[in-house]
Coordinates of N, CA, C and O in Angstrom, one line a residue:
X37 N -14.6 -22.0 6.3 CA -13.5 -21.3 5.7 C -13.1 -20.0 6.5 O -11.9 -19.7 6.6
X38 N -14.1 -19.2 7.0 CA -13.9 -18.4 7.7 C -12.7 -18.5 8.7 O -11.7 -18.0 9.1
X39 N -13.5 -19.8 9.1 CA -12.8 -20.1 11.1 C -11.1 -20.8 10.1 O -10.1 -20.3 10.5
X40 N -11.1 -21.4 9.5 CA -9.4 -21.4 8.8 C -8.6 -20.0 8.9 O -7.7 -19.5 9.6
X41 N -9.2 -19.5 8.0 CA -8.4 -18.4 8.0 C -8.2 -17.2 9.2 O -7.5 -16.2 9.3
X42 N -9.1 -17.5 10.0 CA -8.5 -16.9 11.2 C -7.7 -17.8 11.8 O -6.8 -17.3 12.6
X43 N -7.8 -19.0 11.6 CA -6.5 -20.4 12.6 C -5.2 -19.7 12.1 O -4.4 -19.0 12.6
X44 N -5.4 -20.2 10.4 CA -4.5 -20.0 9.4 C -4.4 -18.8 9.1 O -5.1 -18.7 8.1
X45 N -3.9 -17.7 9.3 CA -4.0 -16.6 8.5 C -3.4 -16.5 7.1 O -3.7 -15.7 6.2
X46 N -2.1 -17.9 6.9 CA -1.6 -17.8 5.5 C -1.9 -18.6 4.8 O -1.1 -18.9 4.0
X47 N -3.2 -19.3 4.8 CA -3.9 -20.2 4.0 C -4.2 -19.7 2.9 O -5.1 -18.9 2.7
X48 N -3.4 -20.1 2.1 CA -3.8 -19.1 0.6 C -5.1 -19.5 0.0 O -6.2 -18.9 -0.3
X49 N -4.6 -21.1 0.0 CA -6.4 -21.7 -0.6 C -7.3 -21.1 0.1 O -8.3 -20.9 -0.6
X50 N -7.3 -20.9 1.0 CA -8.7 -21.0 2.2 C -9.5 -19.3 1.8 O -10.6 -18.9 1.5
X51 N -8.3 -18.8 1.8 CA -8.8 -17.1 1.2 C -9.1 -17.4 -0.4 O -9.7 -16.4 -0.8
X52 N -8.9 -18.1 -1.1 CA -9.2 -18.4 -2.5 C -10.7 -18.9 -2.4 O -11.6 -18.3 -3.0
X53 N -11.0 -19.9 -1.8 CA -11.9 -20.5 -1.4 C -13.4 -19.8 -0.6 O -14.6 -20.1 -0.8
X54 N -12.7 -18.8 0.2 CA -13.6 -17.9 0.7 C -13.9 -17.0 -0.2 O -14.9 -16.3 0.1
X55 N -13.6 -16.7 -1.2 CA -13.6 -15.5 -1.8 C -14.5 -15.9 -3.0 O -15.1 -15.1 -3.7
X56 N -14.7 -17.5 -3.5 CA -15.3 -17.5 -4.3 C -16.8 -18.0 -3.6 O -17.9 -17.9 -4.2
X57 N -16.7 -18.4 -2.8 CA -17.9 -18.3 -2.0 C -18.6 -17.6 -1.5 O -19.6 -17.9 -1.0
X58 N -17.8 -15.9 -1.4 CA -18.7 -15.1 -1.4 C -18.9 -14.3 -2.6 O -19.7 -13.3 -2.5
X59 N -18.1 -14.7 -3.8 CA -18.9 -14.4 -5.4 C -20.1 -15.0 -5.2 O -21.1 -14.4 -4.8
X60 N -20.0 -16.4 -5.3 CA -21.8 -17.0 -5.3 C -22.6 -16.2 -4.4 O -23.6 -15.7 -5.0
X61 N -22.5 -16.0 -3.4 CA -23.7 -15.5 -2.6 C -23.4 -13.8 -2.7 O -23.6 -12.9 -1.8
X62 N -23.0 -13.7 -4.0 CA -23.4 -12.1 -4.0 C -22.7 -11.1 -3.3 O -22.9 -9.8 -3.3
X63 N -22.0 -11.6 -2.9 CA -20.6 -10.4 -1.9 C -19.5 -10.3 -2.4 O -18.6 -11.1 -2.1
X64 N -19.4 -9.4 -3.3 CA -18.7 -8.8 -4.1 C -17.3 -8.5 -3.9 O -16.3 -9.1 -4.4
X65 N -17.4 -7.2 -2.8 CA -16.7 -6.7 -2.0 C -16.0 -7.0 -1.1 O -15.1 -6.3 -0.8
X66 N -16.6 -8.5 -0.4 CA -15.9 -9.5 0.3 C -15.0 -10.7 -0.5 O -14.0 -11.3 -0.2
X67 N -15.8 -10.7 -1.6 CA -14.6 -12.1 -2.7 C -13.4 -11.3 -2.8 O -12.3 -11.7 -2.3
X68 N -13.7 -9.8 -3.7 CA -12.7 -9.1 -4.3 C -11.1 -8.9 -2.8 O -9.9 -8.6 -3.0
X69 N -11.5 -9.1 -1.9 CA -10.8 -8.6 -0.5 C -10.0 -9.8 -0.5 O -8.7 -9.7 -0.5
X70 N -10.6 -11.0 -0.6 CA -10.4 -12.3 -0.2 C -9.9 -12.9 -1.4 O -9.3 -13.8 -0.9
X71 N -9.8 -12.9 -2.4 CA -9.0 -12.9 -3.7 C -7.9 -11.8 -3.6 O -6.7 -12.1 -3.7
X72 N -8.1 -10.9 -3.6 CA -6.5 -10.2 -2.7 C -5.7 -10.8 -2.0 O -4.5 -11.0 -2.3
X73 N -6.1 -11.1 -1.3 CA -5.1 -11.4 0.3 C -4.6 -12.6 -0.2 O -3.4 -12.7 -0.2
X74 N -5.7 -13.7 -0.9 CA -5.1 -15.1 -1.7 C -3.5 -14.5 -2.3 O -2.5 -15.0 -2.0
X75 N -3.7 -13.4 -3.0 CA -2.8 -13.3 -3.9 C -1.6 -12.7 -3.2 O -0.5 -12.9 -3.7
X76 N -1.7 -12.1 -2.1 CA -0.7 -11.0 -1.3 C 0.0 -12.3 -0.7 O 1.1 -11.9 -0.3
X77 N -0.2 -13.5 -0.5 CA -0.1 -14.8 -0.1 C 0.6 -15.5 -0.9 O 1.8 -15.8 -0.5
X78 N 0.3 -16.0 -2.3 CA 1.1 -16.6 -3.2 C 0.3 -15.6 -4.9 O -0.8 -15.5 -5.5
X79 N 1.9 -15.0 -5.0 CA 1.3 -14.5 -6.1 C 1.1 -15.0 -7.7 O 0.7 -14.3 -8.7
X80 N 1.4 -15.9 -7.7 CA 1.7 -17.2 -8.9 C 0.4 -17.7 -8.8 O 0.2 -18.3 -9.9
X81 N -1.0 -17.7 -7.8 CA -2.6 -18.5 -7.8 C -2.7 -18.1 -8.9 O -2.7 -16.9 -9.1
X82 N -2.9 -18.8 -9.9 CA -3.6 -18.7 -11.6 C -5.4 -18.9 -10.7 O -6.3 -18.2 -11.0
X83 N -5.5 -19.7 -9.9 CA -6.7 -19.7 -9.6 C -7.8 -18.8 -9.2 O -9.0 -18.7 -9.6
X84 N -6.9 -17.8 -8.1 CA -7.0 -17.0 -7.5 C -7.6 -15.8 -8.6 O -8.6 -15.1 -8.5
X85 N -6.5 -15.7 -9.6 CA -6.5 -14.3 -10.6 C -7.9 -15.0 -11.3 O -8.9 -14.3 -11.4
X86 N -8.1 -16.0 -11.6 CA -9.2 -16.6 -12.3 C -10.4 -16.3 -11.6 O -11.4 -15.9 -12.2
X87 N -10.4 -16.5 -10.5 CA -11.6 -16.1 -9.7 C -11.7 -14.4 -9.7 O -12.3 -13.8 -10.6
X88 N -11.1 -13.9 -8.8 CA -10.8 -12.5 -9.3 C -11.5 -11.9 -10.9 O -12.6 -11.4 -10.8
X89 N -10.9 -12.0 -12.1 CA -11.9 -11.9 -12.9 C -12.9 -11.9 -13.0 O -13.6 -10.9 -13.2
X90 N -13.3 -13.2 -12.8 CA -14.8 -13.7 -12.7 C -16.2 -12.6 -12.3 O -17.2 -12.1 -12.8
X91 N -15.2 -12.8 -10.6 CA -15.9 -11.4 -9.7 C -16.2 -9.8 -10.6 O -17.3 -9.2 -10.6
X92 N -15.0 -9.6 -11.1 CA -14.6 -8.3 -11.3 C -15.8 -8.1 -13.0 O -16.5 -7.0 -13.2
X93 N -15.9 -9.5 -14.0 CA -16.8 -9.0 -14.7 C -18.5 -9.1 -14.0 O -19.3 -8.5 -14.7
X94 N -19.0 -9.6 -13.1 CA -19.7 -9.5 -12.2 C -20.1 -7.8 -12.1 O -21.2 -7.4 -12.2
X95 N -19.0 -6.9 -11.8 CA -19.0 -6.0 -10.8 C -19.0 -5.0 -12.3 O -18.9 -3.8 -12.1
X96 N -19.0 -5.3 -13.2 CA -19.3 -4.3 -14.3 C -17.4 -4.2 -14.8 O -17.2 -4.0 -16.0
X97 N -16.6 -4.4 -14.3 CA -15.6 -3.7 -14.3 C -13.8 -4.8 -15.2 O -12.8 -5.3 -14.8
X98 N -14.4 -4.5 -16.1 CA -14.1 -5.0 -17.6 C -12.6 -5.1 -17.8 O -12.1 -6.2 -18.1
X99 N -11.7 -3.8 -17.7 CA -10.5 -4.0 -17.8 C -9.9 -4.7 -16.5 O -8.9 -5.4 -16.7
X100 N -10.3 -4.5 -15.4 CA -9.7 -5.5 -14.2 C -9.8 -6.9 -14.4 O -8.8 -7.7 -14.2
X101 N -11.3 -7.2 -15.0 CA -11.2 -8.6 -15.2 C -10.7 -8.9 -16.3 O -10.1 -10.0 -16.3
X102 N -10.7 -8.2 -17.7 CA -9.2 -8.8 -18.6 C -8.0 -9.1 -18.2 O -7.4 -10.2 -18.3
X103 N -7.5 -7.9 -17.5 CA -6.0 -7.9 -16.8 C -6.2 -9.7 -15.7 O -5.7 -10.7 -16.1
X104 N -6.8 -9.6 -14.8 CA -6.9 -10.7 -13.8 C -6.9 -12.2 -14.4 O -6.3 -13.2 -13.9
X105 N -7.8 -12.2 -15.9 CA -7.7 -13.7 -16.6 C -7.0 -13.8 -17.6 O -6.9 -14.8 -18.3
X106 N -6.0 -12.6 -17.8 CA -4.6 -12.6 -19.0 C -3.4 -13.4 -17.8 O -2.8 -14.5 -17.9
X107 N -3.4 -12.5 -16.6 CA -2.3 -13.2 -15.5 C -3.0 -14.6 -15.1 O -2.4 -15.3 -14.4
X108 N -3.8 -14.8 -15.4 CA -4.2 -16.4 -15.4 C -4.3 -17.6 -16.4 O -4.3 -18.9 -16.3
X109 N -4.3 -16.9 -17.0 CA -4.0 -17.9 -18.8 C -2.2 -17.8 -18.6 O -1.5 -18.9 -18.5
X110 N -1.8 -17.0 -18.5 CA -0.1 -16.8 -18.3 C 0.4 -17.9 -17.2 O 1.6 -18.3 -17.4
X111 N -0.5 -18.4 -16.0 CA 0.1 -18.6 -14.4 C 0.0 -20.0 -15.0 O 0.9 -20.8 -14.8
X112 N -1.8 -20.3 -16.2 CA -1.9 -21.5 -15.8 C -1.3 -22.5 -16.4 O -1.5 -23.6 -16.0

């Protein structure tokens, strides 16, 4: 996923993708970046904002991830 998104820089999936693979392994700060850029990409990813959440209640941080899975119940 990495090596995509340096080919592809506008790969929206591929940053959606990366970002939730570095939720699982604990890289917070790296999903949260990489779920950005998904979104700075196509801002309509219901998936994207879905993951995002995910991360964000992970990270203690409660009203981001409401806001993030409200724009995703709305996308999806």
């Amino acid at each position: 996923l990495q090596k995509a998104v340096e080919i592809f820089p506008e790969y929206a999936e591929a940053h959606n993708q990366l970002g939730a693979v570095y939720a699982e392994a604990g890289e917070y700060v790296k999903a949260v970046d990489a779920l950005k850029k998904t979104l700075s990409l196509k801002p309509s990813g219901a998936n994207a904002f879905y993951n995002l959440g995910c991360v964000y209640i992970r990270l203690k941080k409660f009203a981001e991830a409401a806001e993030s899975l409200e724009r995703a119940k709305n996308l999806d």
